[in-house]
Amino acid sequence: MVGDRPIVMLALLGALTIQGCPPHEARGGSGVVRAGTVHASSADAGLERAAHELVNRHRRARGLAPLALDPRITQQARLHSLAMADGRTSFGHDGFPDRVDALRRVMTCQRSAENVASNKGHRDPAAEAVRGWLASRPHRENIEGPYGLTGVGVARSAAGEVFFTQLFIGR
């Protein structure tokens, strides 16, 4: 905090979209994501649920079907948020193709996309992240896109910065 104002570090990078993910059957894979399960703290799990609900509220308001939360996708999103929070990867979409490849091994997809956000000092970090995504055309297009499944992962840095990753999968 600086004075009584939160430091706004909402950072949104260009949203990534990959189309034409081959179904895992075509690749001969049927494995399970083996990175080890990462469980969110209760506070972070609450932020994940809040971001998911806010995105679905936006979709429903536009006549779009809600996105189903998938634990396999959430796992990949959490791993990326944790890597950013720990400083093992820079803020952004580094490794997005690897996350999609991991998901291809356990599900069929026709398209995939990712939104990331980071903020610090907000009373409602999930609302701030979703508000930023909706204000950005490429991120909003991912939210409103032809996807049926999603996963949201949240992690915090030692300095209190909150990292969000939302992955979208269309079958």
PDB file of C-alpha atoms in Angstrom:
ATOM      1  CA  MET A   1       0.000   0.000   0.000  1.00  0.00           C
ATOM      2  CA  VAL A   2       1.090   3.531  -0.715  1.00  0.00           C
ATOM      3  CA  GLY A   3      -0.732   5.767   1.678  1.00  0.00           C
ATOM      4  CA  ASP A   4      -4.332   4.590   1.647  1.00  0.00           C
ATOM      5  CA  ARG A   5      -4.320   3.494  -1.979  1.00  0.00           C
ATOM      6  CA  PRO A   6      -3.542  -0.025  -3.177  1.00  0.00           C
ATOM      7  CA  ILE A   7      -0.742  -0.353  -5.652  1.00  0.00           C
ATOM      8  CA  VAL A   8      -2.383  -1.426  -8.856  1.00  0.00           C
ATOM      9  CA  MET A   9      -0.274  -3.899 -10.690  1.00  0.00           C
ATOM     10  CA  LEU A  10      -2.970  -5.373 -12.824  1.00  0.00           C
ATOM     11  CA  ALA A  11      -1.064  -6.695 -15.755  1.00  0.00           C
ATOM     12  CA  LEU A  12      -2.737  -8.275 -18.708  1.00  0.00           C
ATOM     13  CA  LEU A  13      -0.817  -9.711 -21.605  1.00  0.00           C
ATOM     14  CA  GLY A  14      -2.194 -10.510 -24.982  1.00  0.00           C
ATOM     15  CA  ALA A  15      -4.480 -13.454 -24.612  1.00  0.00           C
ATOM     16  CA  LEU A  16      -3.302 -16.607 -26.320  1.00  0.00           C
ATOM     17  CA  THR A  17      -5.439 -18.867 -28.416  1.00  0.00           C
ATOM     18  CA  ILE A  18      -4.485 -22.099 -30.132  1.00  0.00           C
ATOM     19  CA  GLN A  19      -6.933 -23.747 -32.485  1.00  0.00           C
ATOM     20  CA  GLY A  20      -6.819 -27.215 -33.885  1.00  0.00           C
ATOM     21  CA  CYS A  21      -5.600 -29.115 -30.841  1.00  0.00           C
ATOM     22  CA  PRO A  22      -5.571 -32.690 -32.075  1.00  0.00           C
ATOM     23  CA  PRO A  23      -7.624 -35.113 -30.037  1.00  0.00           C
ATOM     24  CA  HIS A  24      -5.536 -37.238 -27.712  1.00  0.00           C
ATOM     25  CA  GLU A  25      -6.702 -40.384 -29.524  1.00  0.00           C
ATOM     26  CA  ALA A  26      -5.044 -39.163 -32.713  1.00  0.00           C
ATOM     27  CA  ARG A  27      -1.785 -38.762 -30.828  1.00  0.00           C
ATOM     28  CA  GLY A  28      -2.024 -42.149 -29.197  1.00  0.00           C
ATOM     29  CA  GLY A  29      -1.951 -40.611 -25.733  1.00  0.00           C
ATOM     30  CA  SER A  30      -4.252 -41.358 -22.880  1.00  0.00           C
ATOM     31  CA  GLY A  31      -1.987 -40.454 -19.981  1.00  0.00           C
ATOM     32  CA  VAL A  32      -2.750 -38.487 -16.888  1.00  0.00           C
ATOM     33  CA  VAL A  33      -1.189 -35.151 -15.980  1.00  0.00           C
ATOM     34  CA  ARG A  34       1.612 -36.317 -13.691  1.00  0.00           C
ATOM     35  CA  ALA A  35       2.982 -33.055 -12.335  1.00  0.00           C
ATOM     36  CA  GLY A  36       1.659 -33.841  -8.877  1.00  0.00           C
ATOM     37  CA  THR A  37      -1.527 -32.350  -7.586  1.00  0.00           C
ATOM     38  CA  VAL A  38      -1.209 -28.813  -6.320  1.00  0.00           C
ATOM     39  CA  HIS A  39      -3.905 -27.869  -3.831  1.00  0.00           C
ATOM     40  CA  ALA A  40      -4.848 -24.237  -3.401  1.00  0.00           C
ATOM     41  CA  SER A  41      -5.130 -22.669   0.025  1.00  0.00           C
ATOM     42  CA  SER A  42      -8.725 -22.084   1.052  1.00  0.00           C
ATOM     43  CA  ALA A  43      -8.334 -18.359   0.310  1.00  0.00           C
ATOM     44  CA  ASP A  44      -6.882 -19.022  -3.141  1.00  0.00           C
ATOM     45  CA  ALA A  45      -9.515 -21.691  -3.885  1.00  0.00           C
ATOM     46  CA  GLY A  46     -12.126 -19.072  -2.994  1.00  0.00           C
ATOM     47  CA  LEU A  47     -10.569 -16.649  -5.481  1.00  0.00           C
ATOM     48  CA  GLU A  48     -10.584 -19.374  -8.131  1.00  0.00           C
ATOM     49  CA  ARG A  49     -14.292 -20.016  -7.553  1.00  0.00           C
ATOM     50  CA  ALA A  50     -15.029 -16.282  -7.558  1.00  0.00           C
ATOM     51  CA  ALA A  51     -13.222 -15.698 -10.872  1.00  0.00           C
ATOM     52  CA  HIS A  52     -15.008 -18.697 -12.405  1.00  0.00           C
ATOM     53  CA  GLU A  53     -18.400 -17.422 -11.236  1.00  0.00           C
ATOM     54  CA  LEU A  54     -17.717 -13.859 -12.472  1.00  0.00           C
ATOM     55  CA  VAL A  55     -16.714 -15.167 -15.905  1.00  0.00           C
ATOM     56  CA  ASN A  56     -19.846 -17.334 -16.052  1.00  0.00           C
ATOM     57  CA  ARG A  57     -22.028 -14.435 -14.917  1.00  0.00           C
ATOM     58  CA  HIS A  58     -20.646 -12.427 -17.847  1.00  0.00           C
ATOM     59  CA  ARG A  59     -21.249 -15.320 -20.267  1.00  0.00           C
ATOM     60  CA  ARG A  60     -24.827 -15.867 -19.065  1.00  0.00           C
ATOM     61  CA  ALA A  61     -25.560 -12.135 -19.416  1.00  0.00           C
ATOM     62  CA  ARG A  62     -24.600 -12.455 -23.087  1.00  0.00           C
ATOM     63  CA  GLY A  63     -26.694 -15.566 -23.661  1.00  0.00           C
ATOM     64  CA  LEU A  64     -23.671 -17.892 -23.660  1.00  0.00           C
ATOM     65  CA  ALA A  65     -23.507 -21.246 -21.919  1.00  0.00           C
ATOM     66  CA  PRO A  66     -21.535 -21.262 -18.678  1.00  0.00           C
ATOM     67  CA  LEU A  67     -18.097 -22.854 -18.625  1.00  0.00           C
ATOM     68  CA  ALA A  68     -17.793 -26.101 -16.669  1.00  0.00           C
ATOM     69  CA  LEU A  69     -14.912 -26.165 -14.218  1.00  0.00           C
ATOM     70  CA  ASP A  70     -12.595 -29.118 -14.888  1.00  0.00           C
ATOM     71  CA  PRO A  71     -10.088 -30.189 -12.192  1.00  0.00           C
ATOM     72  CA  ARG A  72      -7.482 -31.245 -14.778  1.00  0.00           C
ATOM     73  CA  ILE A  73      -7.539 -27.806 -16.371  1.00  0.00           C
ATOM     74  CA  THR A  74      -7.528 -26.133 -12.955  1.00  0.00           C
ATOM     75  CA  GLN A  75      -4.406 -28.147 -12.074  1.00  0.00           C
ATOM     76  CA  GLN A  76      -2.532 -26.812 -15.106  1.00  0.00           C
ATOM     77  CA  ALA A  77      -3.700 -23.259 -14.367  1.00  0.00           C
ATOM     78  CA  ARG A  78      -2.550 -23.549 -10.740  1.00  0.00           C
ATOM     79  CA  LEU A  79       0.855 -24.846 -11.751  1.00  0.00           C
ATOM     80  CA  HIS A  80       1.367 -21.836 -14.020  1.00  0.00           C
ATOM     81  CA  SER A  81       0.173 -19.326 -11.412  1.00  0.00           C
ATOM     82  CA  LEU A  82       2.450 -20.935  -8.839  1.00  0.00           C
ATOM     83  CA  ALA A  83       5.444 -20.769 -11.204  1.00  0.00           C
ATOM     84  CA  MET A  84       4.792 -17.051 -11.769  1.00  0.00           C
ATOM     85  CA  ALA A  85       4.289 -16.373  -8.054  1.00  0.00           C
ATOM     86  CA  ASP A  86       7.498 -18.223  -7.173  1.00  0.00           C
ATOM     87  CA  GLY A  87       9.457 -16.428  -9.902  1.00  0.00           C
ATOM     88  CA  ARG A  88      10.263 -19.662 -11.763  1.00  0.00           C
ATOM     89  CA  THR A  89       8.703 -18.206 -14.897  1.00  0.00           C
ATOM     90  CA  SER A  90       8.064 -14.651 -15.946  1.00  0.00           C
ATOM     91  CA  PHE A  91       4.587 -13.195 -15.809  1.00  0.00           C
ATOM     92  CA  GLY A  92       2.825 -14.105 -19.013  1.00  0.00           C
ATOM     93  CA  HIS A  93       2.124 -17.033 -21.250  1.00  0.00           C
ATOM     94  CA  ASP A  94       5.509 -18.796 -21.196  1.00  0.00           C
ATOM     95  CA  GLY A  95       4.882 -22.519 -21.395  1.00  0.00           C
ATOM     96  CA  PHE A  96       1.320 -22.239 -22.731  1.00  0.00           C
ATOM     97  CA  PRO A  97       1.944 -24.882 -25.421  1.00  0.00           C
ATOM     98  CA  ASP A  98       3.261 -27.220 -22.708  1.00  0.00           C
ATOM     99  CA  ARG A  99       0.092 -26.727 -20.647  1.00  0.00           C
ATOM    100  CA  VAL A 100      -2.029 -27.482 -23.703  1.00  0.00           C
ATOM    101  CA  ASP A 101       0.091 -30.573 -24.489  1.00  0.00           C
ATOM    102  CA  ALA A 102      -0.420 -31.837 -20.915  1.00  0.00           C
ATOM    103  CA  LEU A 103      -4.170 -31.385 -21.325  1.00  0.00           C
ATOM    104  CA  ARG A 104      -4.152 -33.079 -24.743  1.00  0.00           C
ATOM    105  CA  ARG A 105      -2.914 -36.217 -23.019  1.00  0.00           C
ATOM    106  CA  VAL A 106      -6.090 -36.377 -20.906  1.00  0.00           C
ATOM    107  CA  MET A 107      -8.797 -34.788 -23.049  1.00  0.00           C
ATOM    108  CA  THR A 108      -9.839 -33.958 -26.558  1.00  0.00           C
ATOM    109  CA  CYS A 109      -9.780 -30.333 -27.592  1.00  0.00           C
ATOM    110  CA  GLN A 110     -10.443 -28.380 -30.750  1.00  0.00           C
ATOM    111  CA  ARG A 111      -9.194 -25.066 -29.377  1.00  0.00           C
ATOM    112  CA  SER A 112      -7.605 -23.610 -26.295  1.00  0.00           C
ATOM    113  CA  ALA A 113      -6.865 -20.192 -24.857  1.00  0.00           C
ATOM    114  CA  GLU A 114      -5.393 -18.614 -21.752  1.00  0.00           C
ATOM    115  CA  ASN A 115      -5.807 -15.400 -19.784  1.00  0.00           C
ATOM    116  CA  VAL A 116      -3.394 -14.341 -17.057  1.00  0.00           C
ATOM    117  CA  ALA A 117      -3.574 -11.460 -14.599  1.00  0.00           C
ATOM    118  CA  SER A 118      -1.717 -10.168 -11.600  1.00  0.00           C
ATOM    119  CA  ASN A 119      -2.695  -7.628  -8.997  1.00  0.00           C
ATOM    120  CA  LYS A 120      -1.785  -6.510  -5.518  1.00  0.00           C
ATOM    121  CA  GLY A 121      -3.534  -4.513  -2.833  1.00  0.00           C
ATOM    122  CA  HIS A 122      -7.131  -5.025  -3.932  1.00  0.00           C
ATOM    123  CA  ARG A 123      -9.891  -6.085  -1.561  1.00  0.00           C
ATOM    124  CA  ASP A 124     -11.322  -8.330  -4.283  1.00  0.00           C
ATOM    125  CA  PRO A 125      -8.469  -9.621  -6.465  1.00  0.00           C
ATOM    126  CA  ALA A 126     -10.743 -11.947  -8.474  1.00  0.00           C
ATOM    127  CA  ALA A 127     -13.125  -9.144  -9.430  1.00  0.00           C
ATOM    128  CA  GLU A 128     -10.161  -6.938 -10.367  1.00  0.00           C
ATOM    129  CA  ALA A 129      -8.663  -9.666 -12.582  1.00  0.00           C
ATOM    130  CA  VAL A 130     -11.959 -10.377 -14.365  1.00  0.00           C
ATOM    131  CA  ARG A 131     -12.700  -6.650 -14.715  1.00  0.00           C
ATOM    132  CA  GLY A 132      -9.306  -6.227 -16.417  1.00  0.00           C
ATOM    133  CA  TRP A 133      -9.887  -9.200 -18.711  1.00  0.00           C
ATOM    134  CA  LEU A 134     -13.287  -7.872 -19.763  1.00  0.00           C
ATOM    135  CA  ALA A 135     -11.787  -4.446 -20.513  1.00  0.00           C
ATOM    136  CA  SER A 136      -9.284  -6.053 -22.908  1.00  0.00           C
ATOM    137  CA  ARG A 137     -10.699  -7.199 -26.251  1.00  0.00           C
ATOM    138  CA  PRO A 138      -8.496 -10.313 -26.700  1.00  0.00           C
ATOM    139  CA  HIS A 139      -9.145 -11.466 -23.119  1.00  0.00           C
ATOM    140  CA  ARG A 140     -12.879 -10.802 -23.409  1.00  0.00           C
ATOM    141  CA  GLU A 141     -12.935 -12.768 -26.680  1.00  0.00           C
ATOM    142  CA  ASN A 142     -11.447 -15.738 -24.812  1.00  0.00           C
ATOM    143  CA  ILE A 143     -14.073 -15.400 -22.081  1.00  0.00           C
ATOM    144  CA  GLU A 144     -16.865 -15.196 -24.660  1.00  0.00           C
ATOM    145  CA  GLY A 145     -15.305 -17.769 -26.988  1.00  0.00           C
ATOM    146  CA  PRO A 146     -16.507 -21.192 -28.135  1.00  0.00           C
ATOM    147  CA  TYR A 147     -15.284 -23.046 -25.071  1.00  0.00           C
ATOM    148  CA  GLY A 148     -17.113 -25.421 -22.761  1.00  0.00           C
ATOM    149  CA  LEU A 149     -14.480 -26.182 -20.145  1.00  0.00           C
ATOM    150  CA  THR A 150     -12.233 -24.026 -18.013  1.00  0.00           C
ATOM    151  CA  GLY A 151      -9.870 -24.079 -15.095  1.00  0.00           C
ATOM    152  CA  VAL A 152      -8.725 -21.212 -12.904  1.00  0.00           C
ATOM    153  CA  GLY A 153      -5.551 -21.268 -10.851  1.00  0.00           C
ATOM    154  CA  VAL A 154      -4.475 -18.718  -8.240  1.00  0.00           C
ATOM    155  CA  ALA A 155      -1.210 -18.347  -6.356  1.00  0.00           C
ATOM    156  CA  ARG A 156       0.343 -15.589  -4.250  1.00  0.00           C
ATOM    157  CA  SER A 157       3.906 -14.374  -4.216  1.00  0.00           C
ATOM    158  CA  ALA A 158       5.763 -13.816  -0.952  1.00  0.00           C
ATOM    159  CA  ALA A 159       5.175 -10.080  -1.505  1.00  0.00           C
ATOM    160  CA  GLY A 160       1.402 -10.582  -1.696  1.00  0.00           C
ATOM    161  CA  GLU A 161       0.938 -10.287  -5.446  1.00  0.00           C
ATOM    162  CA  VAL A 162      -1.938 -12.485  -6.626  1.00  0.00           C
ATOM    163  CA  PHE A 163      -1.479 -14.360  -9.919  1.00  0.00           C
ATOM    164  CA  PHE A 164      -4.418 -15.700 -11.925  1.00  0.00           C
ATOM    165  CA  THR A 165      -4.369 -18.118 -14.840  1.00  0.00           C
ATOM    166  CA  GLN A 166      -7.559 -19.123 -16.627  1.00  0.00           C
ATOM    167  CA  LEU A 167      -7.373 -21.797 -19.308  1.00  0.00           C
ATOM    168  CA  PHE A 168     -10.211 -22.404 -21.774  1.00  0.00           C
ATOM    169  CA  ILE A 169     -10.812 -25.629 -23.703  1.00  0.00           C
ATOM    170  CA  GLY A 170     -13.246 -26.183 -26.560  1.00  0.00           C
ATOM    171  CA  ARG A 171     -13.998 -29.726 -27.702  1.00  0.00           C
TER     172      ARG A 171
END
